[in-house]
Short mmCIF file of C-alpha atoms in Angstrom, two decimals:
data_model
loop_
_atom_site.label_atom_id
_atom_site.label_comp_id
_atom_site.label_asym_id
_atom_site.label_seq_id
_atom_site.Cartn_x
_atom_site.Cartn_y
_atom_site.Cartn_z
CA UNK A 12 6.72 -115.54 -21.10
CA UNK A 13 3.97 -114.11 -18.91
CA UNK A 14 6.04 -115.56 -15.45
CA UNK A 15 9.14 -114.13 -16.83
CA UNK A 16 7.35 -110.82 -16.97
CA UNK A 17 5.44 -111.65 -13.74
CA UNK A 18 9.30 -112.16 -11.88
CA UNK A 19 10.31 -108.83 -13.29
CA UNK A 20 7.83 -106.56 -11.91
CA UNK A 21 8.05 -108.43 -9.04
CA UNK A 22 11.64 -107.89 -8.72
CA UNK A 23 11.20 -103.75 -9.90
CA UNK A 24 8.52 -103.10 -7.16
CA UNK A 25 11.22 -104.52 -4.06
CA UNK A 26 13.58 -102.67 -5.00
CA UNK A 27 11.26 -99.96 -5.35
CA UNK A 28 8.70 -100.50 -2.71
CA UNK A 29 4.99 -98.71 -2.50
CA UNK A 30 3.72 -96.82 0.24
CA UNK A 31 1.63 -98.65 2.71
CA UNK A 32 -1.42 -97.43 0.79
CA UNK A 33 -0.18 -99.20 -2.27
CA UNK A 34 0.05 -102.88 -0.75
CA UNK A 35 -3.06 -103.94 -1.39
CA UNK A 36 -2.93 -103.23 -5.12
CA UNK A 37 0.42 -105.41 -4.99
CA UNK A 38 -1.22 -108.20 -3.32
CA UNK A 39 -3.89 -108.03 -5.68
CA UNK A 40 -1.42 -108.10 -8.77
CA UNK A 41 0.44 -111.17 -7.71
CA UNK A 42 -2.38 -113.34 -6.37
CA UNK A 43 -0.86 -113.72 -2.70
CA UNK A 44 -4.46 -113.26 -1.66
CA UNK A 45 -6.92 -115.89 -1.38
CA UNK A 46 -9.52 -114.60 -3.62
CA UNK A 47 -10.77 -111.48 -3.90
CA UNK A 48 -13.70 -109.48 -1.64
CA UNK A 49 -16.27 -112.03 -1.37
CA UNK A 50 -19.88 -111.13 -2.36
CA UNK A 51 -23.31 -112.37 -1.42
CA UNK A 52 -25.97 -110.61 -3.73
CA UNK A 53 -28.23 -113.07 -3.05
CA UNK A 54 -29.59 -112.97 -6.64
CA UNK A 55 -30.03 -109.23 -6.17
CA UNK A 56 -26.79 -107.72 -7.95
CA UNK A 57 -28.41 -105.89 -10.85
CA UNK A 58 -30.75 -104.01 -8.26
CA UNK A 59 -30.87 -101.58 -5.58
CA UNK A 60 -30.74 -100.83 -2.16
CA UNK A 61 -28.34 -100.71 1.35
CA UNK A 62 -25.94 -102.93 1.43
CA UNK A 63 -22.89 -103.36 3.80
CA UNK A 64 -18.91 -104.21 3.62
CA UNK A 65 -18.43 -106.45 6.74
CA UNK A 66 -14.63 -107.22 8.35
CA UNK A 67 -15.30 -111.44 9.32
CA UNK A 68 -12.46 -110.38 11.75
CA UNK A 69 -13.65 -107.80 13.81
CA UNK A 70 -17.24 -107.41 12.80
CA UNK A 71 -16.37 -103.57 11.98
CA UNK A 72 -18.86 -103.07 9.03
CA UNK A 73 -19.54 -100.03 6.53
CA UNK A 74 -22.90 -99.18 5.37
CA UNK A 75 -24.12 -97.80 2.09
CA UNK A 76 -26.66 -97.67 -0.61
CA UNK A 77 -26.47 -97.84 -4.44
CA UNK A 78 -28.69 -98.24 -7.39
CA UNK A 79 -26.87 -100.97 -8.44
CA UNK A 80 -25.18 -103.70 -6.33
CA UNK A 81 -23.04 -104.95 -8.74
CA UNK A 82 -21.74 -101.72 -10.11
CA UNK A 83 -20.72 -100.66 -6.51
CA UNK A 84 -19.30 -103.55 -5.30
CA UNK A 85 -16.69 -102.79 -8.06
CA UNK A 86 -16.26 -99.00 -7.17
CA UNK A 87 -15.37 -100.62 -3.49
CA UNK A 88 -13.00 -102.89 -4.36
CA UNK A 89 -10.82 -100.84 -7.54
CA UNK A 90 -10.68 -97.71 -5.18
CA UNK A 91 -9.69 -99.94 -2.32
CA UNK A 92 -7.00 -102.38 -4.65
CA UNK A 93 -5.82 -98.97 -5.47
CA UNK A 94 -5.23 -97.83 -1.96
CA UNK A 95 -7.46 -94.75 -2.68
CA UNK A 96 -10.80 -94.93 -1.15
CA UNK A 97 -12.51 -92.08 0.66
CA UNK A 98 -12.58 -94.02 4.14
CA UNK A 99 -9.13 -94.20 5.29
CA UNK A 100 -10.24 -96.42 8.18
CA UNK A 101 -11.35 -98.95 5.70
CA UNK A 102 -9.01 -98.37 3.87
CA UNK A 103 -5.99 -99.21 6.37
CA UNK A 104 -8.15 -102.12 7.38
CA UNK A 105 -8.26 -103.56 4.20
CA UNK A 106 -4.17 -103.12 3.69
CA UNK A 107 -3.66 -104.65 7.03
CA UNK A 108 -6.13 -107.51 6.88
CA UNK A 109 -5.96 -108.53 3.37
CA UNK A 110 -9.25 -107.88 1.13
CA UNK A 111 -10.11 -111.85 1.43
CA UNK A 112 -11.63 -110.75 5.42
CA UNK A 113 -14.11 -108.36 3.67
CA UNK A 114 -17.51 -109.88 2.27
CA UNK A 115 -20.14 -107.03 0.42
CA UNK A 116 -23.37 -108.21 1.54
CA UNK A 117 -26.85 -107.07 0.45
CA UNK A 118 -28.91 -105.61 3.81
CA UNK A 119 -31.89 -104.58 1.81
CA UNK A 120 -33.63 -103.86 -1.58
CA UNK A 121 -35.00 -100.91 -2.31
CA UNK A 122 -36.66 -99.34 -5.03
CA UNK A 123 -37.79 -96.08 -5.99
CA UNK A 124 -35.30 -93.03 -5.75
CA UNK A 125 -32.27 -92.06 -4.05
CA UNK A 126 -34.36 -90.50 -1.00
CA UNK A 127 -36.22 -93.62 -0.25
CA UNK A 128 -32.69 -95.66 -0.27
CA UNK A 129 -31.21 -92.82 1.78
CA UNK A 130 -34.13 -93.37 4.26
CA UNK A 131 -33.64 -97.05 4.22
CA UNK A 132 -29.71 -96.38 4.86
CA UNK A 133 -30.08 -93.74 7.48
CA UNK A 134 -32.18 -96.56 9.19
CA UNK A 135 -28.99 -99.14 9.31
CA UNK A 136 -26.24 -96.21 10.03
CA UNK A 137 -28.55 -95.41 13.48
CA UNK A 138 -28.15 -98.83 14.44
CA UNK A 139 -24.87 -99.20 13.97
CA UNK A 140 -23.06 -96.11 14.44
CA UNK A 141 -20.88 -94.79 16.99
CA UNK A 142 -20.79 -98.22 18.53
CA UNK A 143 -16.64 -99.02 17.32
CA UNK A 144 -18.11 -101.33 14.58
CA UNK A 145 -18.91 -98.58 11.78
CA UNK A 146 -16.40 -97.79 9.33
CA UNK A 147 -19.02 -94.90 8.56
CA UNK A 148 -17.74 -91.38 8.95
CA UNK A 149 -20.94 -90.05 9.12
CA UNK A 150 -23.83 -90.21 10.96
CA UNK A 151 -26.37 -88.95 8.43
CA UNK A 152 -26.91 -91.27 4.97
CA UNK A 153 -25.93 -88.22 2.85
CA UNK A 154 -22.77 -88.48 0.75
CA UNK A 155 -19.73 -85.96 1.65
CA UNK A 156 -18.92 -85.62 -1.84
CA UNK A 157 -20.08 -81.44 -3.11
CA UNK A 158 -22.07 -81.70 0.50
CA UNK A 159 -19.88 -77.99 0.70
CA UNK A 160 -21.72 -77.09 -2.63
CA UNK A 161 -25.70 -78.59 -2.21
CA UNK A 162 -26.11 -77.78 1.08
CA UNK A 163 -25.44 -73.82 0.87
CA UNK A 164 -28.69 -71.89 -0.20
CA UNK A 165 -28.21 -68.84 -2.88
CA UNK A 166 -30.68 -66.26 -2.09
CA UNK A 167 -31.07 -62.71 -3.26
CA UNK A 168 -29.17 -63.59 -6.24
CA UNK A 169 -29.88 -63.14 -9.83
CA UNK A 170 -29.29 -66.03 -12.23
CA UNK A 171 -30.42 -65.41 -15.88
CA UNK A 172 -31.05 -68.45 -18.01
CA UNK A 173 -30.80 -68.39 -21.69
CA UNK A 174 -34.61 -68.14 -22.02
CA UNK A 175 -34.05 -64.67 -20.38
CA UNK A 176 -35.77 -65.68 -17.04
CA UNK A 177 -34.53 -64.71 -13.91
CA UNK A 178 -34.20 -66.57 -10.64
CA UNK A 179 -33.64 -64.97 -7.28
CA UNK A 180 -32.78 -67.83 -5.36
CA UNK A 181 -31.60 -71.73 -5.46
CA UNK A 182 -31.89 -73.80 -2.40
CA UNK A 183 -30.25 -76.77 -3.87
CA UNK A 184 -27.35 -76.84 -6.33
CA UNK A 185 -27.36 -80.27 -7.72
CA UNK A 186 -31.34 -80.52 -7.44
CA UNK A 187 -31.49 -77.36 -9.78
CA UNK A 188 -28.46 -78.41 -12.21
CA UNK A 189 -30.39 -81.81 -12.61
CA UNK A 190 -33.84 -79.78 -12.92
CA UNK A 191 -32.39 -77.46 -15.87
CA UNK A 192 -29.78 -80.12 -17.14
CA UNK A 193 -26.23 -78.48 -15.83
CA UNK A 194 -23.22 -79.45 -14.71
CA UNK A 195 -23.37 -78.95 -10.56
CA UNK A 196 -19.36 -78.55 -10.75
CA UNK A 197 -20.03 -75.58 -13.37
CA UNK A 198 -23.14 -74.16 -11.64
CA UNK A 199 -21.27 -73.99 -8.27
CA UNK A 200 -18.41 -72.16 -9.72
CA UNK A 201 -21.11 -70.09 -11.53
CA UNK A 202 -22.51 -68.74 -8.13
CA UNK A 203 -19.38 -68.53 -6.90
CA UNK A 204 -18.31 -66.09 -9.42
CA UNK A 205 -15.38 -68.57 -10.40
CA UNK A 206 -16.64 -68.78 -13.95
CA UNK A 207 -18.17 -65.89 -16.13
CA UNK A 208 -20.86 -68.64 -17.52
CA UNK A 209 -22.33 -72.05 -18.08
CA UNK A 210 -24.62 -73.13 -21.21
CA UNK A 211 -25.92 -70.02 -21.83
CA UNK A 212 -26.68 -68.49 -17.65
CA UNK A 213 -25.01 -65.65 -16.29
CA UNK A 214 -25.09 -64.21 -12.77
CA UNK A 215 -26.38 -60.49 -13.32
CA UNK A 216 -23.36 -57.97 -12.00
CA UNK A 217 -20.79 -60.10 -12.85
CA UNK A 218 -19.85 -59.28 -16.61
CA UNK A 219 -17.01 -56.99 -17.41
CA UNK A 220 -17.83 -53.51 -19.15
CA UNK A 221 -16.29 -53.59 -22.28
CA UNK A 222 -14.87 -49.98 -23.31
CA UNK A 223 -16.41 -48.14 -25.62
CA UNK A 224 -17.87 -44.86 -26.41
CA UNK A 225 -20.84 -45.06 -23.57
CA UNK A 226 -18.36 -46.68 -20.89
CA UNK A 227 -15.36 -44.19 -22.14
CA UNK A 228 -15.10 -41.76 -18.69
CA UNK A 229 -15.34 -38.20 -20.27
CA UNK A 230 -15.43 -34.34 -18.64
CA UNK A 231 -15.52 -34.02 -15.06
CA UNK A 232 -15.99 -38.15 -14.32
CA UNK A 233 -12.05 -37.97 -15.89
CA UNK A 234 -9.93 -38.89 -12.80
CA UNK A 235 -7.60 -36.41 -14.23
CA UNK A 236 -10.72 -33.55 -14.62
CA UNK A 237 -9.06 -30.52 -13.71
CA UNK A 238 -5.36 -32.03 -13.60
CA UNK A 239 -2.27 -30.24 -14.59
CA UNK A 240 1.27 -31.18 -15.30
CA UNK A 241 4.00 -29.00 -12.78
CA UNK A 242 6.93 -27.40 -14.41
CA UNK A 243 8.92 -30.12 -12.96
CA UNK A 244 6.92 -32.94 -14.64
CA UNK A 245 7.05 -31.30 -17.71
CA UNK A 246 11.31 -30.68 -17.96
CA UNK A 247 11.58 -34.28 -16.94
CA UNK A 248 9.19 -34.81 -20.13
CA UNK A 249 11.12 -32.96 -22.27
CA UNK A 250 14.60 -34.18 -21.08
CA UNK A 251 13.01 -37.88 -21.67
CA UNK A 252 12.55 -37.28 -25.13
CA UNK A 253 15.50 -34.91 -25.83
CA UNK A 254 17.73 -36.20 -28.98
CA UNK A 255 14.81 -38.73 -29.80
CA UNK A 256 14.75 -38.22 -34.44
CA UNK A 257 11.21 -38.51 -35.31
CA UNK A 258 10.30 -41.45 -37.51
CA UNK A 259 12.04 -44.33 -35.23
CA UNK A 260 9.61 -46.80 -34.65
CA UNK A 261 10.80 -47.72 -31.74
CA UNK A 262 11.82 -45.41 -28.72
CA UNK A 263 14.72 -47.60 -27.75
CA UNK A 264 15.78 -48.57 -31.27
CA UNK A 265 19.60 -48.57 -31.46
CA UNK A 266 21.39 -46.61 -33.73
CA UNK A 267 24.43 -48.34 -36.32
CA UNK A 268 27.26 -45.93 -37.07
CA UNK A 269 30.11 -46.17 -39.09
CA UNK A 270 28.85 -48.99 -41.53
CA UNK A 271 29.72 -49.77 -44.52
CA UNK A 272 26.39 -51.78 -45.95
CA UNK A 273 26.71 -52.52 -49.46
CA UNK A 274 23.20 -53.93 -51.23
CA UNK A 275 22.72 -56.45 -54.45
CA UNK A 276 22.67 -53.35 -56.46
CA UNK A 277 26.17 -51.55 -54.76
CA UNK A 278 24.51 -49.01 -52.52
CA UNK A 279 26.57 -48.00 -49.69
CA UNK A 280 24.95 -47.80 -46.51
CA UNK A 281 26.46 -45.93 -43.72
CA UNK A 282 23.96 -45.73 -41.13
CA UNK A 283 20.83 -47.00 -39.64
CA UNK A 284 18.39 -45.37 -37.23
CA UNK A 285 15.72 -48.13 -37.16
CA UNK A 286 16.71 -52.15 -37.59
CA UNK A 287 13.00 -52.80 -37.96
CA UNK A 288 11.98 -49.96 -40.55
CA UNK A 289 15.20 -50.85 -42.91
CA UNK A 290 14.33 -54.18 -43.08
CA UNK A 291 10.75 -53.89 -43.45
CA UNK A 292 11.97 -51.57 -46.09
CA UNK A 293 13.88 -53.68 -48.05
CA UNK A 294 12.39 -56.56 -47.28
CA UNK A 295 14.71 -58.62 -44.98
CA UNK A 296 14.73 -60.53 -41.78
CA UNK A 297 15.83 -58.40 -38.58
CA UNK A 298 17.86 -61.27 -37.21
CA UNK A 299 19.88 -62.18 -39.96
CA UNK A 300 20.25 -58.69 -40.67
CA UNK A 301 21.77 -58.34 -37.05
CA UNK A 302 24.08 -61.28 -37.36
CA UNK A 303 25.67 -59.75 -40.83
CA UNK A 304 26.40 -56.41 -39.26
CA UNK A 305 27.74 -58.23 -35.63
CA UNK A 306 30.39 -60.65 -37.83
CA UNK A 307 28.23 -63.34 -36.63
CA UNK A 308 27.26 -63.77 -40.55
CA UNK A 309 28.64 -63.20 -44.12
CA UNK A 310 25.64 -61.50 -45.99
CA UNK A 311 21.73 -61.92 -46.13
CA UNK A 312 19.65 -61.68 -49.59
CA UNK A 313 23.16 -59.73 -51.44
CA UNK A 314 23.45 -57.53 -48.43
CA UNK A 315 27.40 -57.90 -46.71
CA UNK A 316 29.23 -55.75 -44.65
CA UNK A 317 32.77 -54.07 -46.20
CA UNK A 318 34.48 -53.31 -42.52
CA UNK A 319 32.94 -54.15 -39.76
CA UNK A 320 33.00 -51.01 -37.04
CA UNK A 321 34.29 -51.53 -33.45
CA UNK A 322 30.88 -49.13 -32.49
CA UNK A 323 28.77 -51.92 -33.59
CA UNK A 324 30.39 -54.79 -31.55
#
């Protein structure tokens, strides 16, 4: 049953072919590869340190560090099955060659933190960079991903935690998130007034006034201090709301004529000013009500229609 399945996708994906970044993925799926990226951890895969992703066919090779061997050895190889790693020259490498020419091998262990492996990495990168055989796209150890947001310094700036202290400046954004126990994502967007808040800080200057009686502008900070209306403003006032009957709720309510509106209890109704104040008055549903006097329906909770008017159509 599984190779009857196996036949079928088979079949589905040529006559639906992937993009190019896609192939390896397929090749994975069907097993027309040899065996998957080889690994030599040497006994080292639950530690840390630099290791490298080497091409046995051109000797191209693509340096990194991680605190666990194991752990990135499978980030590699998932983001590069699914044809969506960050290095697009290893990337088309590993489409065109077939991931059976790539072996992950361990360079070094290191312990400690992240700055002594970066150290240890930035080591390897100098000696192999810029030579044609780096995948690397950059020369320094430090990863591109938020470089845009840890490398920018925020100075004269003032951040108030939930404690109600204030700081004037942050010279690394994911150093301080991991300091005070933030997201870097939200305290980025924080400092880049792109969000109002995060976990209880605020950027000073950036809240909105809410209106009330101390923000209400009054006298001569009015914008229309000292203001009058001209004649002319005034007639076209007056003409705008000639014929308007007070007590409509609503200015452009439409008015029924000529009806003949009989209720449960036989009253006669002949006209309505306001479809939304009868029916709140009576108690009935503005769209039914509608349909009844527009033909559309026979009656609504005893209420019918005698003769329906041509004014109403």
């Amino acid at each position: 049953m599984f190779a009857r399945g196996k036949e079928f996708a088979r079949n589905n994906l040529l006559r639906n072919p992937l993009k190019p970044g896609k192939q390896g993925f397929l090749n994975y799926v069907f097993h027309e590869r040899l065996r998957p990226v080889e690994y030599k951890f040497g006994g080292k895969s639950n530690e840390g340190g630099v290791y490298r992703l080497r091409n046995k066919l051109n000797e191209r090779v693509y340096v990194g560090s991680a605190k666990c061997f194991k752990v990135r050895w499978n980030q590699h190889t998932a983001s590069l099955r699914r044809g969506k790693h960050s290095n697009r020259y290893l990337q088309a490498d590993f489409d065109k060659c077939g991931e059976e020419v790539f072996v992950f091998e361990v360079l070094e262990v290191v312990g400690g933190t992240k700055e002594d492996r970066l150290l240890v990495e930035q080591r390897y990168i100098d000696s192999s960079f810029g030579k044609n055989k780096c995948y690397n796209l950059r020369k320094d150890a430090s990863s591109p991903h938020g470089s845009k947001k840890v490398g920018k310094q925020y100075s004269n700036i003032q951040l108030l935690s939930p404690d109600l202290i204030l700081y004037t400046s942050v010279d690394s954004v994911t150093s301080f998130a991991e300091e005070h126990h933030l997201n870097p994502k939200c305290l980025w967007k924080l400092l880049n007034r792109q969000a109002p808040s995060t976990k209880g800080w605020t950027l000073v200057g950036t809240e909105k006034k809410k209106l009330g009686p101390k923000n209400v502008l009054k006298g001569s900070k009015h914008p229309n201090f000292n203001k009058h209306h001209t004649e002319e403003s005034k007639q076209k006032n007056r003409l705008a709301h000639l014929g308007k009957k007070m007590g409509t709720e609503h200015h452009n309510s439409k008015t029924y004529l000529g009806l003949q509106l009989i209720g449960p209890d036989g009253v006669v109704i002949t006209e309505i000013q306001c479809l939304a104040a009868f029916c709140r008055l009576y108690g009935l549903a503005p769209t039914k009500l509608c349909a009844v006097l527009k033909g559309r329906r026979k009656s609504t909770k005893g209420w019918s229609l005698a003769t329906i008017s041509s004014e109403i159509l």
